XYZ file of C-alpha atoms in Angstrom:
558
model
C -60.244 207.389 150.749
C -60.435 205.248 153.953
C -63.802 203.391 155.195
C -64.590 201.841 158.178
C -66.937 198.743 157.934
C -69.516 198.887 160.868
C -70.813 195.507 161.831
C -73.834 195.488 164.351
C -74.627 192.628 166.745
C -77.433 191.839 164.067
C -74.718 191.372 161.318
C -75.722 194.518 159.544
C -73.124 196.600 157.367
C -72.733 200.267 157.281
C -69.680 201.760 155.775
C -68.682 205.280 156.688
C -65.986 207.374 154.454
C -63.828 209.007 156.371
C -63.164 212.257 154.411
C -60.123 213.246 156.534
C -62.247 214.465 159.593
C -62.806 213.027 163.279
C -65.430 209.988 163.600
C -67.487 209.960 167.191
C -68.841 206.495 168.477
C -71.020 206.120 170.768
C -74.719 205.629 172.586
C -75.750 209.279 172.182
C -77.822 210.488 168.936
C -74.992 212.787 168.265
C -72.304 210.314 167.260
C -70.798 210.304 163.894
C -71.789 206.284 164.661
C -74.582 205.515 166.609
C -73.726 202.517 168.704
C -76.861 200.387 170.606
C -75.182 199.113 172.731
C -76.055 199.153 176.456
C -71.832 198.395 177.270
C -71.226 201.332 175.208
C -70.674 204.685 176.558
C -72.493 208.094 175.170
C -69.333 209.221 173.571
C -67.331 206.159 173.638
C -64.436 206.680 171.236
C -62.642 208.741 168.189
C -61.224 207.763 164.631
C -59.186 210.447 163.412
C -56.597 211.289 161.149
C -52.951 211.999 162.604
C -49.507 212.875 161.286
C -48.907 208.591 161.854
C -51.939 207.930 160.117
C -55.532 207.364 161.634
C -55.773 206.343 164.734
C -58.498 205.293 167.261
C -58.665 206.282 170.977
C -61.020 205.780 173.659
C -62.722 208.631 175.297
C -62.654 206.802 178.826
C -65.637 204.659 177.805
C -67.004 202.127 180.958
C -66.162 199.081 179.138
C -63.200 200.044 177.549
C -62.251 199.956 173.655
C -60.520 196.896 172.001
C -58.665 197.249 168.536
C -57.944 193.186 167.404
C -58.880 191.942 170.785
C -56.939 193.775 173.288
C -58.075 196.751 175.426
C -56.143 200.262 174.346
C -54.751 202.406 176.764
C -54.066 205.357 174.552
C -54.395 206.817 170.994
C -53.607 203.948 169.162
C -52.267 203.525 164.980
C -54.990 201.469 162.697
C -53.418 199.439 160.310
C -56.236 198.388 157.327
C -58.030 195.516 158.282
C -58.048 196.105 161.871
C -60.882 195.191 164.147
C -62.203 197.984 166.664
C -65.023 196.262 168.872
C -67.368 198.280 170.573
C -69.440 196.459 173.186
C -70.921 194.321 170.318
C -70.246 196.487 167.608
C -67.450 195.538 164.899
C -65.927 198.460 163.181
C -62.948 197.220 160.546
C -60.590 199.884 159.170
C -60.798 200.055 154.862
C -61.407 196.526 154.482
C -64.957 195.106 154.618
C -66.315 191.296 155.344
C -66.386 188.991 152.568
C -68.779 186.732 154.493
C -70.288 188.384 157.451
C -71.410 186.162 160.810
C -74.510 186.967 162.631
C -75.022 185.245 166.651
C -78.559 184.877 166.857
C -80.191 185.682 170.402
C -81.869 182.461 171.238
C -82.805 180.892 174.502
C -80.552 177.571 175.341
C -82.107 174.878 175.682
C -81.565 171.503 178.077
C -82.936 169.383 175.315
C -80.139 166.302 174.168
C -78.653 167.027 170.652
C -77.494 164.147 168.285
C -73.744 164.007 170.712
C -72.762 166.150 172.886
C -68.931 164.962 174.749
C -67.465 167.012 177.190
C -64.009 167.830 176.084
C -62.048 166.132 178.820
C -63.529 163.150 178.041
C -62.043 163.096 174.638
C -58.910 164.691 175.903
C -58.058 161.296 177.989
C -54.761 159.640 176.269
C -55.847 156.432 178.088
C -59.162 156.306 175.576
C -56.497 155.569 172.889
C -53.946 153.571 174.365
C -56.219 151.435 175.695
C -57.582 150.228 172.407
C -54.234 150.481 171.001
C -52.720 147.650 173.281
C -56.054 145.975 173.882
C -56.209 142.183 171.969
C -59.782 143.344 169.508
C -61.869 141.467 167.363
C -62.269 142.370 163.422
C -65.266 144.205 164.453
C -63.314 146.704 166.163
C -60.501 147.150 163.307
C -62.543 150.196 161.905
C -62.407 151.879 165.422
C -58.457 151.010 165.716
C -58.304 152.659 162.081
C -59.849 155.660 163.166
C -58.317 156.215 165.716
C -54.773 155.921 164.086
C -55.651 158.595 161.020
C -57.011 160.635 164.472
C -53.196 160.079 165.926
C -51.546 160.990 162.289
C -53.692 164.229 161.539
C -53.191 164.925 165.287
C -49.095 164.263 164.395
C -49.261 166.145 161.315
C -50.940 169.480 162.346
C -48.595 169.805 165.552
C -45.866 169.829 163.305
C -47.496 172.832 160.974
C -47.937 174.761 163.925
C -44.405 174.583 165.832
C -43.064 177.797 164.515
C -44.447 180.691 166.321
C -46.411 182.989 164.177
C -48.330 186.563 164.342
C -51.968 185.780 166.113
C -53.675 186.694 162.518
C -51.632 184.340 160.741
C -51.962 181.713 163.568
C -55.680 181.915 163.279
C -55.748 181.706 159.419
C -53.531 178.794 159.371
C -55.364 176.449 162.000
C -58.408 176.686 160.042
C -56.892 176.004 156.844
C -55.484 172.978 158.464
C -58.981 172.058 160.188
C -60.845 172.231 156.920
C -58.073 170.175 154.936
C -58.799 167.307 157.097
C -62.023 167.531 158.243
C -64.399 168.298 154.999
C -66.626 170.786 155.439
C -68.481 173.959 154.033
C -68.320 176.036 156.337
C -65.995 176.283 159.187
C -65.919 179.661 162.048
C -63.096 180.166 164.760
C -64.215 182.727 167.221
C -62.343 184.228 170.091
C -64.073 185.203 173.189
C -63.110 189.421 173.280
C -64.347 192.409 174.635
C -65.937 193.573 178.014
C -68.224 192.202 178.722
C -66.715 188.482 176.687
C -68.752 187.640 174.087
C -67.174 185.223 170.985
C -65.941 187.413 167.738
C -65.810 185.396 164.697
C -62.210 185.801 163.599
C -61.417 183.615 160.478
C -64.687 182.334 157.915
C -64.109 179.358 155.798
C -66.099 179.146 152.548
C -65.644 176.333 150.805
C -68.926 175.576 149.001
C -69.081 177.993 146.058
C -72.985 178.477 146.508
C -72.619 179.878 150.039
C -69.768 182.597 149.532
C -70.958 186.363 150.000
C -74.390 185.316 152.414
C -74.555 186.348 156.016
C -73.669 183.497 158.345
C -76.516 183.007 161.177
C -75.423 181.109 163.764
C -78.047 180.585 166.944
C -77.137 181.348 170.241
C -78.387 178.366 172.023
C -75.669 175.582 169.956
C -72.693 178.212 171.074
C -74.401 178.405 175.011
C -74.208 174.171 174.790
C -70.764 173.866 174.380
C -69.611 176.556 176.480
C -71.704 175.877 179.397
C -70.777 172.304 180.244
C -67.008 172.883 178.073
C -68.484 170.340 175.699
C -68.677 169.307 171.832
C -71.576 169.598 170.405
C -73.409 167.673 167.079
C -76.579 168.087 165.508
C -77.465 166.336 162.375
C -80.315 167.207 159.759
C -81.020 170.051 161.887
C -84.138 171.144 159.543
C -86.253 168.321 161.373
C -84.934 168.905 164.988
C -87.810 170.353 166.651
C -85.195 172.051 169.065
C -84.367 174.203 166.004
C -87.797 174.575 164.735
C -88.423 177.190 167.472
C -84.783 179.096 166.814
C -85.479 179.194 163.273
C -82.443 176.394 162.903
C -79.082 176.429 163.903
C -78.863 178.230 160.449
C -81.469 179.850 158.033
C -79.931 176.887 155.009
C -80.582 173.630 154.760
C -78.372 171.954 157.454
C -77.482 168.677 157.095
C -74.691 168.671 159.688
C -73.368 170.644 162.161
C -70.924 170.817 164.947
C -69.578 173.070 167.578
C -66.336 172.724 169.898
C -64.802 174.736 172.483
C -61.655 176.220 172.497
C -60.241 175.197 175.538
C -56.296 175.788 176.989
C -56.849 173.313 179.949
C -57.345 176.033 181.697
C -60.047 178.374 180.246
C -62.106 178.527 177.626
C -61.026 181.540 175.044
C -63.561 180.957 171.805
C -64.950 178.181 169.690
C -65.164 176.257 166.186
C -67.909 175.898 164.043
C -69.092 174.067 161.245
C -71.188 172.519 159.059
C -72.036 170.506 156.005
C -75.239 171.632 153.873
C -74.108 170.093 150.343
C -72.247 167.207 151.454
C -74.299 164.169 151.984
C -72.361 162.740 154.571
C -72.994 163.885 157.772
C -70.887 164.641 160.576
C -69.909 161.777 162.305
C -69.028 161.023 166.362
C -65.421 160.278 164.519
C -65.399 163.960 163.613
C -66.460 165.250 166.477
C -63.793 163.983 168.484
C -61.352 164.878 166.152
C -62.344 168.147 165.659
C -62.744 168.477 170.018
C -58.665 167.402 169.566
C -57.841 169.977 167.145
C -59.709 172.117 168.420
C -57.768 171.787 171.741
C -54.368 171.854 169.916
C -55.255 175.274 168.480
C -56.743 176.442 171.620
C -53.572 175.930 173.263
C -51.459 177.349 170.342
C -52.978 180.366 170.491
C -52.451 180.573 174.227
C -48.892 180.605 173.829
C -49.096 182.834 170.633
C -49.930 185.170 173.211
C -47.650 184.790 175.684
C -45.191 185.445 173.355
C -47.014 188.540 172.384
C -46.935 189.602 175.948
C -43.655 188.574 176.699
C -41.957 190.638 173.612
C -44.267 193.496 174.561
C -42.896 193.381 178.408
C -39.647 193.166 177.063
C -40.051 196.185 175.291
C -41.797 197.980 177.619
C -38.784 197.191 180.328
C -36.299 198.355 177.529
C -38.069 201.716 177.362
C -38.900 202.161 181.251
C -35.145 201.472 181.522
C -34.768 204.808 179.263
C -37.035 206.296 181.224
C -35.283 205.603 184.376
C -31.984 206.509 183.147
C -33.861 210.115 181.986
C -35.410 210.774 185.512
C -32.373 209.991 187.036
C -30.918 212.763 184.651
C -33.413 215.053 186.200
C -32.297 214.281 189.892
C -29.186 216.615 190.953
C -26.044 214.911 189.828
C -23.839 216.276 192.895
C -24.617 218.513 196.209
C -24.301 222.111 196.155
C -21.118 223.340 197.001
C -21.469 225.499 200.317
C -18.644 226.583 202.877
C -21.509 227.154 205.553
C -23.760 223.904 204.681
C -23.242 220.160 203.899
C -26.212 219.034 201.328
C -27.407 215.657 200.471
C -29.744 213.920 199.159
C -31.381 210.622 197.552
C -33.959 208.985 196.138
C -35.448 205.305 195.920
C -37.852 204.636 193.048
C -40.669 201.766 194.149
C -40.466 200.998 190.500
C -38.431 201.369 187.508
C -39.524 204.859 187.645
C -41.289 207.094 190.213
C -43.330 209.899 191.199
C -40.690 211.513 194.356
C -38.779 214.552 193.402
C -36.026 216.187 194.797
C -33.910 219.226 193.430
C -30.843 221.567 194.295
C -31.388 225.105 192.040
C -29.368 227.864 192.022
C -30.820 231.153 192.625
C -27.626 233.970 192.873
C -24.617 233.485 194.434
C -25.981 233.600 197.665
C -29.603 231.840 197.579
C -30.473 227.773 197.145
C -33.507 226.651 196.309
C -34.108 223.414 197.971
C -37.375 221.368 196.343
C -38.963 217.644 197.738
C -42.205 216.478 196.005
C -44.256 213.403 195.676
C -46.625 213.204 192.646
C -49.596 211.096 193.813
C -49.767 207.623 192.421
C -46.694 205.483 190.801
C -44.871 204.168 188.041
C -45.061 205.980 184.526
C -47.812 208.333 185.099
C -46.528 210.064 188.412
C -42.792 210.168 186.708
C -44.164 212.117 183.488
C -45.892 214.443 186.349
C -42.984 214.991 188.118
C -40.693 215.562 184.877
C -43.900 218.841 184.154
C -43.626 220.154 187.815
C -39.645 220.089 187.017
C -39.822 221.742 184.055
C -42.583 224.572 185.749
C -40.430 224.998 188.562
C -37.336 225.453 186.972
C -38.948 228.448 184.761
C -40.304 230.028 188.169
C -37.059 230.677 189.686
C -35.231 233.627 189.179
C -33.643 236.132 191.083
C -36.564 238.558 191.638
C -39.235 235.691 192.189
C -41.541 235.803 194.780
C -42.100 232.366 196.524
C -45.832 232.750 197.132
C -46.609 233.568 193.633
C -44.338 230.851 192.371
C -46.132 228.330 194.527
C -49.505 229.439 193.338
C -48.482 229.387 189.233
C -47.157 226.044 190.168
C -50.173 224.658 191.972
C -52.374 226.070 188.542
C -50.537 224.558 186.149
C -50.739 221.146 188.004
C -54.593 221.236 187.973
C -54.418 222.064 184.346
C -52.170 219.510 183.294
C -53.461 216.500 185.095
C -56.288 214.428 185.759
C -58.719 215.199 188.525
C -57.458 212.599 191.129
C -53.996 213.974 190.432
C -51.920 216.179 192.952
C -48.196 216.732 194.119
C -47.220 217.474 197.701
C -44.420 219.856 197.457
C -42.307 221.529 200.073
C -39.854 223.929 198.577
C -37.229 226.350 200.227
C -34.970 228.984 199.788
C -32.074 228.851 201.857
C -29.664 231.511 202.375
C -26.312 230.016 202.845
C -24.851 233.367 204.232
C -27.322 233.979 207.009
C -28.686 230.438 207.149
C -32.227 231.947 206.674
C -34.477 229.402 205.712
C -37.844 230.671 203.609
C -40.871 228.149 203.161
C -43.631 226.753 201.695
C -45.275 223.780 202.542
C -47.806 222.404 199.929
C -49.430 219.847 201.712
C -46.215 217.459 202.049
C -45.101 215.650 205.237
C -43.574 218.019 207.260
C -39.713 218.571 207.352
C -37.642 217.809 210.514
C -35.462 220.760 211.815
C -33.506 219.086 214.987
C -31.367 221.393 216.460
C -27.878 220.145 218.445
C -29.366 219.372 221.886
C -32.319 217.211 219.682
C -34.814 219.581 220.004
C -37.675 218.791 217.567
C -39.110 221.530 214.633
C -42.045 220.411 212.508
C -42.011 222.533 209.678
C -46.038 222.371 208.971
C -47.852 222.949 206.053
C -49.499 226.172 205.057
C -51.623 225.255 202.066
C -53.297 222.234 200.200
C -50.980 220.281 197.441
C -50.443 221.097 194.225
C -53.033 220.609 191.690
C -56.024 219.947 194.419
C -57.943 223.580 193.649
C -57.254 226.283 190.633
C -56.229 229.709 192.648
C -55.130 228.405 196.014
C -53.266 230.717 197.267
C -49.892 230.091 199.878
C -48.154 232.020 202.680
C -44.313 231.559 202.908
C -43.053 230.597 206.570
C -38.992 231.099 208.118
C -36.581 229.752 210.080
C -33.322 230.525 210.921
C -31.008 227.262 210.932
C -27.822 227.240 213.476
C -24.455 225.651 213.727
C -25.475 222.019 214.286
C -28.542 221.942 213.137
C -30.034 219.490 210.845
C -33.395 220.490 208.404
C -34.471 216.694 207.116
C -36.636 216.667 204.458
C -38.269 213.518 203.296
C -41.640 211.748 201.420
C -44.103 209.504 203.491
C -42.319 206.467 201.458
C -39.730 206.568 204.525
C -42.192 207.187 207.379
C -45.014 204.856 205.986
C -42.442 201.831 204.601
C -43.703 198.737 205.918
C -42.150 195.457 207.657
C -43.621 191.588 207.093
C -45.257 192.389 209.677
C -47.204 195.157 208.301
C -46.041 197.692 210.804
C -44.693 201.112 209.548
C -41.202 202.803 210.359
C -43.163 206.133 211.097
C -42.031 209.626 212.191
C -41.198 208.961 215.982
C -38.749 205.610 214.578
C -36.940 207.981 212.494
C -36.660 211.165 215.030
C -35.001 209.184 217.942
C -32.925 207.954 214.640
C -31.745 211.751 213.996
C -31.429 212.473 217.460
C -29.014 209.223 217.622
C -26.997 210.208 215.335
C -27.192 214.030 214.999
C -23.466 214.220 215.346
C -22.940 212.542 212.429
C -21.889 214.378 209.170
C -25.519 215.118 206.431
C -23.856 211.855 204.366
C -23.395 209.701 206.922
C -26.521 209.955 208.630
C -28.559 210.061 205.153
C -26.903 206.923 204.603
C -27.730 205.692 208.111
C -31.225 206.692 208.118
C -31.573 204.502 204.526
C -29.464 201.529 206.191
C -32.105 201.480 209.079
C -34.927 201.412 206.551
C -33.957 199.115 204.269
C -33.220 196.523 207.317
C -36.524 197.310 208.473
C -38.723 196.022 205.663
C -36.112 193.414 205.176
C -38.216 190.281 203.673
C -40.969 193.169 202.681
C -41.845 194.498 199.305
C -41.444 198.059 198.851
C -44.698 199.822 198.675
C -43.540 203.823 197.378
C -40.797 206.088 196.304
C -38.655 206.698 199.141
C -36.547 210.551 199.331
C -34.739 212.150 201.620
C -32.911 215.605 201.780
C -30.221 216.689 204.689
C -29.219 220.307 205.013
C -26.802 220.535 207.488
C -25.045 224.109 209.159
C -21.633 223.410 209.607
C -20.292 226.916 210.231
């Protein structure tokens, strides 16, 4: 049966069987896992079992949830030996700690250690060459030596880490390659994680035999040193450093040595190295320091484009499956204009993004009746186009012959507020147009009113009648008509046209695209809805584009 591990700030373990049942974490009492934590949320997040496996999702928590250092969006797989953390709580899926790290809460403190170098310092290539062209005397040959085995481990442990490799294995592998050339008994790599950042340990090195299976205690203050002026830090015989007395030590053993070093990118600084020497009798020397501050630097940057590559396979992925995604909307959208002896019918739509929230739809009623549909979900990208792909779905169940248009808009506007989030609605104008009579039955759902423009240009705002879709559970709606003529144009659109935006951050607007339609009403409903899109896309020419953009032309030809 499947544990989970739970490490507190304080290092303790408590290990909860699953038993094939739903785990609650959180601040509140009534948690399945209490979690003190003042970033943590009453009920922060769920462990449950699924037909995938278990997996962990948050329950919109503040702060967020992060499973092996990255923030999850939704319900999420755990694979064993992941790392859920929860403000400062660890939780590890079926495979506990085999040497568990405790950062102690300790005031920093302004008092000089042994060495402390800032890591730029050491960085400096002209340190090195210097010496290394320089004429010295035989009292310098040791430093020249040094410096050349720094060069050659330098040399050798680029070389190991060329290959790109999974962040777990990169981790593993730089502090294998740390401790094989610089002894120690205990090395640390942590990784700054979590919201808000605070360092995780990620990979424990054991290598005295004596010290395997005790909880590591590592004081605050040595981590705040190095991280606060981005600087390597070394304390030696730390036992008799009155700086330490007050912290109970740097660790509760019998330090001889210790050092810590930043992970820095050149850029940022994303965790830290630690280590010590309690059996060895050799201390740490200013040698090591440096060359752990060059490692350390090496890895730090490593890692950095570990995950890169991470993200950059991940975008890839994503834009491989938001290009199915497109290709499916666009399957949604009518694939050809009603066929109509009395009307021409045309329409199109822009996505901002790959995918988008605007909806437009031709839908057969009887031989004799179109239904004629132009939404926009509110928001963007993949959330407004799953939306949209619902109301489609809803719609297209509403409509058939002995529908009433009210009642259709009002089972429309509940299931929206049941199927979406509260700061979720759709603006939806929907008719049903007669293409005998050229009766034209409406309902306006809070969208931007259509356009009817009648051959001498006369203006027609067709005005909405009730509040969007999804805004209040049993809104009710009142269906309007008008009768369209010979010549006369209905132009339905989204505000993406009316509110599109030049460099100059002024809109195209209503009145821009009126005197457009008036321009050209004599055109036929495809030319003109290819005009009207000409004239907007040369108006935010040089400007990004800021929303969906749709447009629907009925026009009465006969």
């Amino acid at each position: 049966m499947p544990k989970l591990f739970v490490y507190s700030k304080k290092g303790e373990e408590n290990i909860i069987p699953l038993k094939d049942k739903r785990i609650s974490m959180g601040r509140s009492e009534d948690n399945d896992i209490p979690v003190l934590d003042p970033f943590c949320s009453g009920h922060h997040a769920f462990i449950y079992p699924s037909e995938k496996g278990y997996v962990v999702r948050d329950n919109g928590s503040k702060n967020g949830t992060f499973l092996n250092g990255k923030k999850i969006q939704a319900e999420t797989k755990l694979e064993r030996g992941d790392e859920v953390l929860i403000g400062s709580t660890r939780i590890i899926f079926d495979k506990g700690l085999s040497t568990n790290v405790e950062v102690m809460e300790a005031p920093s403190t302004s008092v000089n250690v042994n060495t402390i170098i800032h890591v730029e310092e050491v960085l400096k290539k002209s340190d090195i060459d210097t010496t290394m062209k320089a004429t010295f005397a035989t009292a310098e040959m040791e430093k020249v030596k040094s410096e050349h085995k720094a060069i050659s481990i330098i040399s050798e442990v680029s070389k190991a880490l060329i290959l790109h490799k999974p962040i777990n294995e990169l981790l593993d592998n730089i502090m294998d390659l740390i401790c094989e050339n610089l002894p120690m008994d205990r090395g640390i790599l942590m990784l700054k994680e979590g919201n808000p950042p605070q360092f995780i340990p990620k990979v424990v090195r054991i290598n005295n035999d004596s010290l395997k299976d005790r909880k590591i205690q590592v004081s605050q203050s040595i981590i705040n040193m190095a991280v606060s002026k981005n600087s390597s830090v070394l304390t030696s015989d730390a036992q008799a450093d009155t700086r330490f007395k007050a912290q109970e030590s740097i660790l509760k053993f019998n330090i001889h040595s210790a050092m810590c070093v930043p992970l820095w990118n050149n850029k940022d600084i994303i965790g830290i190295i630690y280590s010590d020497r309690i059996s060895q009798l050799e201390q740490f020397s200013d040698d090591d320091l440096k060359l752990l501050t060059l490692l350390s630097n090496l890895a730090a940057v490593k890692i950095e484009n570990a995950k890169l590559i991470v993200q950059s396979i991940e975008k890839e992925k994503m834009e491989k499956e938001l290009d199915l995604a497109a290709k499916i909307q666009e399957d949604f959208l009518p694939k050809e204009s009603p066929e109509s002896k009395n009307f021409e019918i045309v329409g199109s739509n822009i996505p901002c993004y790959q995918v988008g929230g605007d909806y437009y739809d031709f839908i057969t009623i009887d031989p004799s009746r179109l239904g004629v549909v132009v939404a926009d979900v509110s928001g963007k990208g993949v959330g407004a186009s799953l939306l949209m792909a619902s109301l489609r779905a809803a719609l297209h169940s509403e409509l058939y012959p002995k529908y009433k248009i009210e009642e259709m808009a009002a089972k429309l506007n509940n299931f929206v507020h049941r199927s979406s989030s509260p700061n979720s609605f759709i603006t939806f104008f929907y008719c049903e147009l007669n293409n005998k009579t050229g009766e034209f039955k409406y309902i306006n759902a809070g969208h931007n009113p259509p356009l009817v423009i009648d051959k001498k240009g006369k203006i027609q705002r067709l005005e909405s009648c009730g509040l969007c879709l999804g805004m209040f559970p049993s809104t009710s709606y009142e269906a309007s008509k008008v009768t369209l003529d010979v010549g006369d144009n209905a132009i339905l659109f989204t505000d993406g046209i009316t509110e599109s935006r030049n460099k100059d951050n002024k809109e195209f607007d209503e009145e821009r695209l009126i005197k457009l339609i008036q321009k050209h009403s004599k055109l036929s409903a495809k030319k003109l809805l290819e005009k009207i899109n000409e004239e907007v896309d040369s108006f935010i020419s040089g400007a990004e584009r800021m929303d969906d953009m749709t447009i629907v032309i009925i026009q009465r030809v006969s």
